[in-house]
C-alpha cells in the first residue's frame, strides 16, 4: 500500500512538472530569448497624415498672366523711360515715320530727334511730341498687356505732316502694348501699331 501511494505521489509530481514545463515552452515560443547586448533595435517610422482634401500650393501672386488677367499689375516698368518712334504699321504696310532724315531739307525747322516721341514720366503720366505739337496725358496698365489712355491733350498747332495727325490720333486709341528691353509696341485699331526704340 505504501508503494502504491509513493508511486501516485511521483506521478502527480511528474504531471505537475510536465504541465509547468509545457507552459514555459509556450511562453518561449511567444517571447524569444533575449541575449544581453544583442537586443534588436526597431526604429519607428514617422507617419505623415494625408489630408482629406489635398490642394495644390498657390502660385506666387503679383505677376499677371494670360491665364489670370485679374492678377495685380507688377511695378510699372515704363516709368522714367523715353521712346522714339521708328516704325508705323497700318493695314499690313510697314514704313518709317515722316518727316525723317531724308526730309530734313523740306522740314528744316523741325528737330527730327524730338519728333514722334513718347515719355513715361512719374506716376501714370506721359508726355511727348508729334511732328509739330507737344502732347501729354495719363494712362493705366492692366494685365496681361493692356494700356488705356485716360487723359489726353497738348498744343493744337496745325500739323505740318500727315504722320503728325496720325500719331496724335493713334496714341489716344492704343489698347495693347508689347515690350522688350529696347523696344515698345503700342497697338491701336486692333492691328495698327507704333513701334518705338528706347532712347
Short mmCIF file of N, CA and C in Angstrom, two decimals:
data_model
loop_
_atom_site.label_atom_id
_atom_site.label_comp_id
_atom_site.label_asym_id
_atom_site.label_seq_id
_atom_site.Cartn_x
_atom_site.Cartn_y
_atom_site.Cartn_z
N UNK A 1 0.83 -1.20 0.00
CA UNK A 1 0.00 0.00 0.00
C UNK A 1 0.86 1.24 0.00
N UNK A 2 1.90 1.28 0.77
CA UNK A 2 2.80 2.43 0.82
C UNK A 2 3.46 2.65 -0.52
N UNK A 3 3.79 1.49 -1.19
CA UNK A 3 4.42 1.62 -2.50
C UNK A 3 3.49 2.25 -3.50
N UNK A 4 2.21 1.90 -3.43
CA UNK A 4 1.22 2.47 -4.38
C UNK A 4 1.08 3.96 -4.15
N UNK A 5 1.01 4.35 -2.91
CA UNK A 5 0.88 5.77 -2.58
C UNK A 5 2.11 6.54 -3.05
N UNK A 6 3.28 5.92 -2.87
CA UNK A 6 4.52 6.56 -3.28
C UNK A 6 4.55 6.76 -4.78
N UNK A 7 4.09 5.71 -5.53
CA UNK A 7 4.07 5.82 -7.00
C UNK A 7 3.10 6.88 -7.44
N UNK A 8 1.91 6.98 -6.74
CA UNK A 8 0.92 8.00 -7.11
C UNK A 8 1.49 9.39 -6.85
N UNK A 9 2.21 9.53 -5.77
CA UNK A 9 2.80 10.84 -5.46
C UNK A 9 3.81 11.24 -6.52
N UNK A 10 4.60 10.26 -6.95
CA UNK A 10 5.60 10.56 -8.00
C UNK A 10 4.91 10.92 -9.29
N UNK A 11 3.82 10.23 -9.60
CA UNK A 11 3.07 10.50 -10.85
C UNK A 11 2.50 11.90 -10.82
N UNK A 12 1.94 12.27 -9.66
CA UNK A 12 1.35 13.62 -9.55
C UNK A 12 2.42 14.67 -9.74
N UNK A 13 3.60 14.46 -9.16
CA UNK A 13 4.70 15.42 -9.30
C UNK A 13 5.16 15.52 -10.74
N UNK A 14 5.22 14.35 -11.45
CA UNK A 14 5.63 14.38 -12.86
C UNK A 14 4.64 15.14 -13.71
N UNK A 15 3.33 14.91 -13.44
CA UNK A 15 2.29 15.63 -14.22
C UNK A 15 2.41 17.12 -13.99
N UNK A 16 2.63 17.52 -12.73
CA UNK A 16 2.77 18.95 -12.40
C UNK A 16 3.99 19.53 -13.08
N UNK A 17 5.08 18.76 -13.09
CA UNK A 17 6.31 19.26 -13.72
C UNK A 17 6.13 19.42 -15.21
N UNK A 18 5.45 18.39 -15.86
CA UNK A 18 5.23 18.47 -17.31
C UNK A 18 4.34 19.65 -17.65
N UNK A 19 3.27 19.83 -16.78
CA UNK A 19 2.37 20.97 -17.02
C UNK A 19 3.12 22.28 -16.92
N UNK A 20 3.96 22.38 -15.89
CA UNK A 20 4.74 23.62 -15.74
C UNK A 20 5.71 23.79 -16.88
N UNK A 21 6.34 22.71 -17.33
CA UNK A 21 7.27 22.79 -18.45
C UNK A 21 6.58 23.16 -19.73
N UNK A 22 5.37 22.65 -19.97
CA UNK A 22 4.62 22.99 -21.19
C UNK A 22 4.29 24.46 -21.25
N UNK A 23 3.92 25.04 -20.11
CA UNK A 23 3.59 26.46 -20.08
C UNK A 23 4.82 27.28 -20.42
N UNK A 24 5.98 26.89 -19.86
CA UNK A 24 7.21 27.62 -20.16
C UNK A 24 7.56 27.52 -21.62
N UNK A 25 7.27 26.34 -22.25
CA UNK A 25 7.59 26.15 -23.66
C UNK A 25 6.74 27.06 -24.53
N UNK A 26 5.43 27.14 -24.15
CA UNK A 26 4.55 28.03 -24.94
C UNK A 26 4.99 29.47 -24.82
N UNK A 27 5.37 29.86 -23.61
CA UNK A 27 5.82 31.24 -23.43
C UNK A 27 7.09 31.51 -24.22
N UNK A 28 7.99 30.48 -24.31
CA UNK A 28 9.23 30.70 -25.05
C UNK A 28 8.97 30.86 -26.53
N UNK A 29 7.92 30.24 -27.06
CA UNK A 29 7.58 30.41 -28.47
C UNK A 29 7.09 31.81 -28.76
N UNK A 30 6.38 32.38 -27.79
CA UNK A 30 5.84 33.71 -28.00
C UNK A 30 6.88 34.79 -27.74
N UNK A 31 7.72 34.59 -26.75
CA UNK A 31 8.72 35.58 -26.39
C UNK A 31 10.10 34.98 -26.57
N UNK A 32 10.79 35.24 -27.71
CA UNK A 32 12.12 34.68 -27.91
C UNK A 32 13.07 35.14 -26.83
N UNK A 33 14.05 34.26 -26.57
CA UNK A 33 15.03 34.57 -25.53
C UNK A 33 15.89 35.73 -25.98
N UNK A 34 16.04 36.72 -25.12
CA UNK A 34 16.84 37.91 -25.43
C UNK A 34 18.21 37.76 -24.81
N UNK A 35 19.23 37.88 -25.66
CA UNK A 35 20.60 37.76 -25.18
C UNK A 35 21.09 39.14 -24.82
N UNK A 36 21.63 39.33 -23.63
CA UNK A 36 22.12 40.67 -23.22
C UNK A 36 23.12 41.20 -24.23
N UNK A 37 22.95 42.47 -24.62
CA UNK A 37 23.85 43.11 -25.58
C UNK A 37 23.50 42.84 -27.01
N UNK A 38 22.52 41.99 -27.27
CA UNK A 38 22.14 41.64 -28.65
C UNK A 38 20.70 42.06 -28.94
N UNK A 39 20.17 42.97 -28.13
CA UNK A 39 18.79 43.35 -28.32
C UNK A 39 18.61 43.98 -29.70
N UNK A 40 17.53 43.62 -30.35
CA UNK A 40 17.22 44.17 -31.69
C UNK A 40 16.56 45.54 -31.52
N UNK A 41 17.06 46.53 -32.23
CA UNK A 41 16.51 47.88 -32.15
C UNK A 41 15.63 48.11 -33.37
N UNK A 42 14.39 48.39 -33.12
CA UNK A 42 13.43 48.63 -34.22
C UNK A 42 13.11 50.11 -34.24
N UNK A 43 13.48 50.80 -35.35
CA UNK A 43 13.22 52.24 -35.48
C UNK A 43 11.78 52.47 -35.91
N UNK A 44 11.19 53.40 -35.24
CA UNK A 44 9.81 53.74 -35.60
C UNK A 44 9.82 54.73 -36.76
N UNK A 45 9.05 54.45 -37.82
CA UNK A 45 8.94 55.34 -38.99
C UNK A 45 7.79 56.30 -38.78
N UNK A 46 8.09 57.63 -38.77
CA UNK A 46 7.00 58.59 -38.55
C UNK A 46 5.99 58.53 -39.69
N UNK A 47 4.75 58.59 -39.36
CA UNK A 47 3.68 58.53 -40.35
C UNK A 47 3.12 59.93 -40.54
N UNK A 48 3.16 60.43 -41.77
CA UNK A 48 2.62 61.75 -42.08
C UNK A 48 1.16 61.62 -42.47
N UNK A 49 0.27 62.27 -41.75
CA UNK A 49 -1.15 62.14 -42.09
C UNK A 49 -1.46 62.78 -43.44
N UNK A 50 -2.26 62.13 -44.24
CA UNK A 50 -2.67 62.63 -45.55
C UNK A 50 -3.95 63.42 -45.38
N UNK A 51 -3.98 64.70 -45.84
CA UNK A 51 -5.19 65.50 -45.70
C UNK A 51 -6.33 64.90 -46.52
N UNK A 52 -7.52 65.12 -46.03
CA UNK A 52 -8.68 64.58 -46.73
C UNK A 52 -8.86 65.22 -48.09
N UNK A 53 -8.61 66.52 -48.17
CA UNK A 53 -8.77 67.24 -49.44
C UNK A 53 -7.47 67.95 -49.78
N UNK A 54 -6.49 67.24 -50.35
CA UNK A 54 -5.22 67.88 -50.68
C UNK A 54 -5.40 68.95 -51.73
N UNK A 55 -4.65 70.06 -51.60
CA UNK A 55 -4.73 71.16 -52.55
C UNK A 55 -3.36 71.49 -53.08
N UNK A 56 -3.30 72.06 -54.27
CA UNK A 56 -2.04 72.48 -54.89
C UNK A 56 -1.68 73.84 -54.34
N UNK A 57 -0.42 74.00 -53.99
CA UNK A 57 0.03 75.28 -53.43
C UNK A 57 -0.17 76.38 -54.45
N UNK A 58 -0.67 77.51 -53.99
CA UNK A 58 -0.93 78.63 -54.88
C UNK A 58 0.37 79.16 -55.47
N UNK A 59 0.31 79.67 -56.73
CA UNK A 59 1.47 80.28 -57.36
C UNK A 59 1.73 81.65 -56.73
N UNK A 60 2.96 82.14 -56.83
CA UNK A 60 3.25 83.46 -56.28
C UNK A 60 2.34 84.52 -56.89
N UNK A 61 1.86 85.40 -56.04
CA UNK A 61 0.97 86.45 -56.51
C UNK A 61 1.77 87.65 -57.01
N UNK A 62 1.14 88.47 -57.84
CA UNK A 62 1.74 89.72 -58.24
C UNK A 62 2.21 89.76 -59.67
N UNK A 63 2.18 88.64 -60.37
CA UNK A 63 2.61 88.62 -61.76
C UNK A 63 1.43 88.28 -62.66
N UNK A 64 0.98 89.20 -63.47
CA UNK A 64 -0.17 88.91 -64.32
C UNK A 64 0.18 87.92 -65.42
N UNK A 65 -0.74 87.05 -65.76
CA UNK A 65 -0.55 86.10 -66.85
C UNK A 65 -1.79 86.09 -67.71
N UNK A 66 -1.65 85.50 -68.89
CA UNK A 66 -2.80 85.43 -69.79
C UNK A 66 -3.89 84.57 -69.19
N UNK A 67 -3.50 83.55 -68.37
CA UNK A 67 -4.48 82.68 -67.74
C UNK A 67 -5.18 83.36 -66.58
N UNK A 68 -4.54 84.38 -66.00
CA UNK A 68 -5.13 85.06 -64.85
C UNK A 68 -5.09 86.57 -65.08
N UNK A 69 -5.99 87.09 -65.92
CA UNK A 69 -5.96 88.52 -66.23
C UNK A 69 -6.34 89.41 -65.06
N UNK A 70 -6.81 88.83 -63.96
CA UNK A 70 -7.19 89.63 -62.81
C UNK A 70 -6.05 89.78 -61.81
N UNK A 71 -4.90 89.18 -62.10
CA UNK A 71 -3.76 89.27 -61.19
C UNK A 71 -3.32 90.73 -61.07
N UNK A 72 -2.78 91.14 -59.91
CA UNK A 72 -2.34 92.52 -59.75
C UNK A 72 -1.21 92.88 -60.69
N UNK A 73 -1.20 94.14 -61.12
CA UNK A 73 -0.18 94.60 -62.06
C UNK A 73 1.16 94.76 -61.33
N UNK A 74 2.26 94.31 -61.92
CA UNK A 74 3.56 94.48 -61.27
C UNK A 74 3.98 95.94 -61.31
N UNK A 75 5.13 96.23 -60.69
CA UNK A 75 5.64 97.59 -60.72
C UNK A 75 5.70 98.09 -62.15
N UNK A 76 5.30 99.36 -62.35
CA UNK A 76 5.23 99.93 -63.69
C UNK A 76 6.64 100.13 -64.25
N UNK A 77 7.04 99.24 -65.15
CA UNK A 77 8.39 99.29 -65.72
C UNK A 77 8.57 100.45 -66.68
N UNK A 78 7.47 101.08 -67.11
CA UNK A 78 7.56 102.17 -68.08
C UNK A 78 8.00 103.49 -67.45
N UNK A 79 7.82 103.63 -66.16
CA UNK A 79 8.12 104.91 -65.51
C UNK A 79 9.58 105.28 -65.72
N UNK A 80 9.79 106.51 -66.19
CA UNK A 80 11.14 107.01 -66.40
C UNK A 80 11.75 106.67 -67.74
N UNK A 81 11.02 105.97 -68.61
CA UNK A 81 11.57 105.60 -69.92
C UNK A 81 11.15 106.61 -71.00
N UNK A 82 12.00 106.74 -72.03
CA UNK A 82 11.74 107.66 -73.15
C UNK A 82 11.91 106.89 -74.45
N UNK A 83 10.95 107.08 -75.37
CA UNK A 83 10.90 106.28 -76.58
C UNK A 83 10.78 107.14 -77.83
N UNK A 84 11.44 106.68 -78.88
CA UNK A 84 11.43 107.36 -80.18
C UNK A 84 10.76 106.47 -81.21
N UNK A 85 9.76 107.01 -81.92
CA UNK A 85 9.04 106.24 -82.94
C UNK A 85 9.97 105.90 -84.10
N UNK A 86 10.03 104.61 -84.47
CA UNK A 86 10.89 104.20 -85.58
C UNK A 86 10.12 103.49 -86.69
N UNK A 87 8.86 103.09 -86.40
CA UNK A 87 8.12 102.33 -87.41
C UNK A 87 6.62 102.50 -87.19
N UNK A 88 5.90 102.61 -88.32
CA UNK A 88 4.44 102.68 -88.29
C UNK A 88 3.89 101.50 -89.10
N UNK A 89 2.95 100.79 -88.50
CA UNK A 89 2.32 99.68 -89.20
C UNK A 89 0.84 99.95 -89.37
N UNK A 90 0.38 100.02 -90.62
CA UNK A 90 -1.03 100.30 -90.92
C UNK A 90 -1.51 99.34 -91.99
N UNK A 91 -2.56 98.60 -91.66
CA UNK A 91 -3.20 97.68 -92.63
C UNK A 91 -2.18 96.78 -93.33
N UNK A 92 -1.22 96.28 -92.56
CA UNK A 92 -0.22 95.37 -93.11
C UNK A 92 0.95 96.04 -93.78
N UNK A 93 0.92 97.37 -93.89
CA UNK A 93 2.03 98.11 -94.50
C UNK A 93 2.92 98.69 -93.42
N UNK A 94 4.22 98.49 -93.56
CA UNK A 94 5.18 98.96 -92.56
C UNK A 94 6.08 100.00 -93.20
N UNK A 95 6.29 101.11 -92.50
CA UNK A 95 7.16 102.17 -93.02
C UNK A 95 7.71 103.00 -91.87
N UNK A 96 8.71 103.81 -92.19
CA UNK A 96 9.26 104.74 -91.21
C UNK A 96 8.37 105.99 -91.14
N UNK A 97 8.31 106.63 -89.99
CA UNK A 97 7.52 107.86 -89.88
C UNK A 97 8.16 108.99 -90.68
N UNK A 98 7.33 109.91 -91.14
CA UNK A 98 7.83 111.08 -91.86
C UNK A 98 7.34 112.34 -91.14
N UNK A 99 8.14 113.41 -91.10
CA UNK A 99 9.44 113.52 -91.77
C UNK A 99 10.52 112.70 -91.08
N UNK A 100 11.47 112.27 -91.88
CA UNK A 100 12.64 111.58 -91.36
C UNK A 100 13.88 112.28 -91.89
N UNK A 101 15.01 111.66 -91.79
CA UNK A 101 16.26 112.33 -92.16
C UNK A 101 16.26 112.80 -93.61
N UNK A 102 15.64 112.02 -94.51
CA UNK A 102 15.65 112.38 -95.93
C UNK A 102 14.80 113.60 -96.23
N UNK A 103 13.92 113.98 -95.28
CA UNK A 103 13.07 115.15 -95.48
C UNK A 103 13.55 116.36 -94.68
N UNK A 104 14.75 116.28 -94.15
CA UNK A 104 15.22 117.34 -93.27
C UNK A 104 15.32 118.69 -94.00
N UNK A 105 15.55 118.69 -95.31
CA UNK A 105 15.65 119.95 -96.04
C UNK A 105 14.27 120.59 -96.16
N UNK A 106 13.28 119.80 -96.46
CA UNK A 106 11.92 120.33 -96.62
C UNK A 106 11.35 120.82 -95.30
N UNK A 107 11.66 120.08 -94.20
CA UNK A 107 11.14 120.47 -92.90
C UNK A 107 12.31 120.89 -92.01
N UNK A 108 13.04 121.88 -92.46
CA UNK A 108 14.27 122.25 -91.79
C UNK A 108 14.02 122.81 -90.39
N UNK A 109 12.79 123.31 -90.12
CA UNK A 109 12.52 123.90 -88.81
C UNK A 109 12.16 122.86 -87.74
N UNK A 110 12.09 121.61 -88.14
CA UNK A 110 11.73 120.56 -87.20
C UNK A 110 12.99 119.88 -86.66
N UNK A 111 13.06 119.73 -85.34
CA UNK A 111 14.13 118.96 -84.72
C UNK A 111 13.74 117.49 -84.83
N UNK A 112 14.33 116.80 -85.81
CA UNK A 112 13.91 115.43 -86.10
C UNK A 112 14.08 114.51 -84.89
N UNK A 113 15.05 114.77 -84.05
CA UNK A 113 15.26 113.90 -82.90
C UNK A 113 14.12 114.03 -81.88
N UNK A 114 13.44 115.17 -81.93
CA UNK A 114 12.35 115.40 -80.98
C UNK A 114 10.98 115.06 -81.57
N UNK A 115 10.92 114.67 -82.83
CA UNK A 115 9.65 114.29 -83.45
C UNK A 115 9.23 112.90 -83.00
N UNK A 116 7.94 112.74 -82.85
CA UNK A 116 7.35 111.42 -82.59
C UNK A 116 8.02 110.71 -81.41
N UNK A 117 7.88 111.35 -80.28
CA UNK A 117 8.44 110.79 -79.06
C UNK A 117 7.32 110.60 -78.04
N UNK A 118 7.53 109.64 -77.14
CA UNK A 118 6.63 109.45 -76.02
C UNK A 118 7.46 109.11 -74.79
N UNK A 119 7.19 109.81 -73.71
CA UNK A 119 7.94 109.65 -72.46
C UNK A 119 6.97 109.28 -71.34
N UNK A 120 7.33 108.29 -70.56
CA UNK A 120 6.52 107.88 -69.43
C UNK A 120 7.14 108.50 -68.18
N UNK A 121 6.48 109.50 -67.66
CA UNK A 121 7.03 110.27 -66.55
C UNK A 121 6.64 109.63 -65.22
N UNK A 122 6.72 110.41 -64.15
CA UNK A 122 6.39 109.87 -62.83
C UNK A 122 4.92 109.48 -62.74
N UNK A 123 4.67 108.51 -61.86
CA UNK A 123 3.29 108.06 -61.71
C UNK A 123 2.77 107.47 -63.00
N UNK A 124 1.55 107.80 -63.35
CA UNK A 124 0.95 107.30 -64.59
C UNK A 124 0.76 108.43 -65.60
N UNK A 125 1.70 109.35 -65.64
CA UNK A 125 1.63 110.45 -66.59
C UNK A 125 2.57 110.20 -67.76
N UNK A 126 2.23 110.76 -68.90
CA UNK A 126 3.09 110.65 -70.07
C UNK A 126 3.15 111.98 -70.80
N UNK A 127 4.17 112.13 -71.60
CA UNK A 127 4.34 113.34 -72.42
C UNK A 127 5.00 112.92 -73.72
N UNK A 128 5.04 113.85 -74.67
CA UNK A 128 5.68 113.52 -75.94
C UNK A 128 5.46 114.60 -76.97
N UNK A 129 5.71 114.23 -78.22
CA UNK A 129 5.59 115.21 -79.29
C UNK A 129 5.28 114.52 -80.60
N UNK A 130 4.55 115.23 -81.45
CA UNK A 130 4.31 114.79 -82.83
C UNK A 130 5.37 115.46 -83.69
N UNK A 131 5.05 115.69 -84.96
CA UNK A 131 5.99 116.44 -85.81
C UNK A 131 5.90 117.94 -85.54
N UNK A 132 4.83 118.36 -84.84
CA UNK A 132 4.62 119.79 -84.62
C UNK A 132 4.21 120.12 -83.19
N UNK A 133 3.39 119.30 -82.58
CA UNK A 133 2.79 119.61 -81.29
C UNK A 133 3.40 118.84 -80.13
N UNK A 134 3.23 119.44 -78.94
CA UNK A 134 3.55 118.75 -77.70
C UNK A 134 2.28 118.06 -77.21
N UNK A 135 2.43 116.90 -76.55
CA UNK A 135 1.26 116.20 -76.05
C UNK A 135 1.53 115.69 -74.64
N UNK A 136 0.45 115.48 -73.89
CA UNK A 136 0.58 114.98 -72.52
C UNK A 136 -0.71 114.28 -72.14
N UNK A 137 -0.63 113.47 -71.10
CA UNK A 137 -1.82 112.76 -70.66
C UNK A 137 -1.52 111.81 -69.52
N UNK A 138 -2.49 110.93 -69.25
CA UNK A 138 -2.37 109.90 -68.23
C UNK A 138 -2.79 108.56 -68.82
N UNK A 139 -2.30 107.48 -68.21
CA UNK A 139 -2.59 106.15 -68.74
C UNK A 139 -2.74 105.15 -67.60
N UNK A 140 -3.30 104.00 -67.93
CA UNK A 140 -3.44 102.90 -66.97
C UNK A 140 -2.98 101.62 -67.63
N UNK A 141 -2.31 100.76 -66.85
CA UNK A 141 -1.92 99.44 -67.31
C UNK A 141 -2.75 98.40 -66.58
N UNK A 142 -3.09 97.32 -67.28
CA UNK A 142 -3.75 96.19 -66.64
C UNK A 142 -3.29 94.92 -67.34
N UNK A 143 -3.25 93.80 -66.61
CA UNK A 143 -2.73 92.56 -67.17
C UNK A 143 -3.66 91.97 -68.21
N UNK A 144 -3.15 91.19 -69.15
CA UNK A 144 -1.71 90.88 -69.25
C UNK A 144 -0.92 91.94 -70.00
N UNK A 145 -1.52 92.70 -70.92
CA UNK A 145 -0.76 93.68 -71.72
C UNK A 145 -1.66 94.79 -72.23
N UNK A 146 -2.52 95.28 -71.36
CA UNK A 146 -3.47 96.31 -71.76
C UNK A 146 -3.00 97.67 -71.28
N UNK A 147 -3.12 98.67 -72.14
CA UNK A 147 -2.83 100.06 -71.78
C UNK A 147 -4.00 100.91 -72.26
N UNK A 148 -4.39 101.85 -71.41
CA UNK A 148 -5.52 102.71 -71.77
C UNK A 148 -5.15 104.15 -71.44
N UNK A 149 -5.36 105.05 -72.43
CA UNK A 149 -5.12 106.47 -72.22
C UNK A 149 -6.37 107.05 -71.55
N UNK A 150 -6.20 107.58 -70.35
CA UNK A 150 -7.34 108.10 -69.60
C UNK A 150 -7.50 109.61 -69.74
N UNK A 151 -6.40 110.31 -70.01
CA UNK A 151 -6.46 111.76 -70.26
C UNK A 151 -5.52 112.08 -71.41
N UNK A 152 -5.91 113.07 -72.23
CA UNK A 152 -5.10 113.38 -73.40
C UNK A 152 -5.25 114.85 -73.77
N UNK A 153 -4.15 115.50 -74.13
CA UNK A 153 -4.19 116.91 -74.53
C UNK A 153 -2.85 117.37 -75.01
N UNK A 154 -2.72 118.68 -75.26
CA UNK A 154 -1.47 119.24 -75.74
C UNK A 154 -1.70 120.49 -76.56
N UNK A 155 -0.65 120.95 -77.21
CA UNK A 155 -0.78 122.13 -78.08
C UNK A 155 -1.58 121.75 -79.32
N UNK A 156 -2.14 122.76 -79.97
CA UNK A 156 -3.04 122.49 -81.09
C UNK A 156 -2.67 123.32 -82.32
N UNK A 157 -1.41 123.24 -82.68
CA UNK A 157 -0.94 123.88 -83.92
C UNK A 157 -1.23 122.93 -85.07
N UNK A 158 -1.60 123.44 -86.22
CA UNK A 158 -1.86 122.58 -87.37
C UNK A 158 -0.65 121.73 -87.71
N UNK A 159 -0.83 120.43 -87.82
CA UNK A 159 0.29 119.54 -88.09
C UNK A 159 0.88 119.82 -89.47
N UNK A 160 2.21 119.84 -89.53
CA UNK A 160 2.91 120.12 -90.77
C UNK A 160 3.08 118.88 -91.64
N UNK A 161 2.76 117.71 -91.08
CA UNK A 161 2.90 116.48 -91.86
C UNK A 161 1.78 115.53 -91.47
N UNK A 162 1.23 114.77 -92.45
CA UNK A 162 0.12 113.84 -92.14
C UNK A 162 0.43 112.86 -91.01
N UNK A 163 1.69 112.43 -90.88
CA UNK A 163 2.03 111.49 -89.81
C UNK A 163 1.89 112.12 -88.43
N UNK A 164 1.97 113.45 -88.38
CA UNK A 164 1.79 114.13 -87.10
C UNK A 164 0.37 113.91 -86.57
N UNK A 165 -0.62 114.10 -87.43
CA UNK A 165 -2.01 113.88 -87.03
C UNK A 165 -2.27 112.40 -86.75
N UNK A 166 -1.68 111.54 -87.58
CA UNK A 166 -1.82 110.10 -87.38
C UNK A 166 -1.29 109.68 -86.01
N UNK A 167 -0.16 110.23 -85.63
CA UNK A 167 0.45 109.90 -84.35
C UNK A 167 -0.41 110.41 -83.20
N UNK A 168 -0.87 111.64 -83.32
CA UNK A 168 -1.71 112.24 -82.28
C UNK A 168 -2.98 111.41 -82.05
N UNK A 169 -3.67 111.10 -83.15
CA UNK A 169 -4.92 110.35 -83.04
C UNK A 169 -4.69 108.90 -82.61
N UNK A 170 -3.62 108.30 -83.12
CA UNK A 170 -3.36 106.89 -82.83
C UNK A 170 -3.00 106.62 -81.39
N UNK A 171 -2.17 107.49 -80.79
CA UNK A 171 -1.76 107.29 -79.41
C UNK A 171 -2.96 107.33 -78.48
N UNK A 172 -3.92 108.17 -78.79
CA UNK A 172 -5.13 108.24 -77.94
C UNK A 172 -5.91 106.94 -77.95
N UNK A 173 -5.74 106.12 -79.00
CA UNK A 173 -6.55 104.91 -79.18
C UNK A 173 -5.81 103.61 -78.81
N UNK A 174 -4.58 103.71 -78.35
CA UNK A 174 -3.83 102.47 -78.07
C UNK A 174 -4.55 101.64 -77.00
N UNK A 175 -4.49 100.32 -77.16
CA UNK A 175 -5.15 99.43 -76.22
C UNK A 175 -4.26 98.28 -75.75
N UNK A 176 -3.14 98.02 -76.46
CA UNK A 176 -2.25 96.93 -76.09
C UNK A 176 -0.80 97.37 -76.22
N UNK A 177 0.05 96.76 -75.43
CA UNK A 177 1.48 97.06 -75.54
C UNK A 177 2.28 95.77 -75.47
N UNK A 178 3.45 95.77 -76.13
CA UNK A 178 4.38 94.65 -76.10
C UNK A 178 5.77 95.26 -75.96
N UNK A 179 6.51 94.84 -74.97
CA UNK A 179 7.79 95.50 -74.69
C UNK A 179 8.92 94.49 -74.58
N UNK A 180 10.10 94.93 -75.01
CA UNK A 180 11.35 94.23 -74.74
C UNK A 180 12.25 95.20 -74.00
N UNK A 181 13.51 94.85 -73.84
CA UNK A 181 14.42 95.75 -73.14
C UNK A 181 14.65 97.04 -73.92
N UNK A 182 14.50 97.00 -75.24
CA UNK A 182 14.84 98.17 -76.06
C UNK A 182 13.73 98.62 -76.99
N UNK A 183 12.62 97.92 -77.05
CA UNK A 183 11.53 98.32 -77.96
C UNK A 183 10.19 98.30 -77.23
N UNK A 184 9.28 99.12 -77.74
CA UNK A 184 7.93 99.19 -77.21
C UNK A 184 6.97 99.30 -78.39
N UNK A 185 5.99 98.41 -78.42
CA UNK A 185 5.00 98.39 -79.49
C UNK A 185 3.65 98.74 -78.89
N UNK A 186 3.04 99.83 -79.39
CA UNK A 186 1.71 100.25 -78.96
C UNK A 186 0.73 99.96 -80.09
N UNK A 187 -0.29 99.17 -79.79
CA UNK A 187 -1.25 98.73 -80.81
C UNK A 187 -2.55 99.52 -80.67
N UNK A 188 -3.10 99.93 -81.79
CA UNK A 188 -4.39 100.61 -81.82
C UNK A 188 -5.18 100.11 -83.02
N UNK A 189 -6.47 100.36 -83.05
CA UNK A 189 -7.32 99.90 -84.16
C UNK A 189 -7.13 98.41 -84.45
N UNK A 190 -7.02 97.62 -83.38
CA UNK A 190 -6.89 96.17 -83.47
C UNK A 190 -5.53 95.70 -83.96
N UNK A 191 -5.09 96.15 -85.14
CA UNK A 191 -3.84 95.62 -85.71
C UNK A 191 -2.81 96.70 -86.06
N UNK A 192 -3.22 97.95 -86.18
CA UNK A 192 -2.26 99.01 -86.49
C UNK A 192 -1.39 99.28 -85.26
N UNK A 193 -0.18 99.77 -85.48
CA UNK A 193 0.72 99.93 -84.33
C UNK A 193 1.77 101.00 -84.57
N UNK A 194 2.37 101.43 -83.48
CA UNK A 194 3.55 102.28 -83.46
C UNK A 194 4.66 101.50 -82.77
N UNK A 195 5.83 101.44 -83.41
CA UNK A 195 6.96 100.74 -82.80
C UNK A 195 8.00 101.78 -82.39
N UNK A 196 8.40 101.74 -81.12
CA UNK A 196 9.35 102.71 -80.57
C UNK A 196 10.65 102.02 -80.19
N UNK A 197 11.69 102.85 -80.15
CA UNK A 197 13.00 102.40 -79.67
C UNK A 197 13.36 103.19 -78.45
N UNK A 198 13.94 102.53 -77.46
CA UNK A 198 14.33 103.21 -76.23
C UNK A 198 15.50 104.15 -76.51
N UNK A 199 15.29 105.44 -76.24
CA UNK A 199 16.34 106.45 -76.46
C UNK A 199 16.28 107.52 -75.38
#
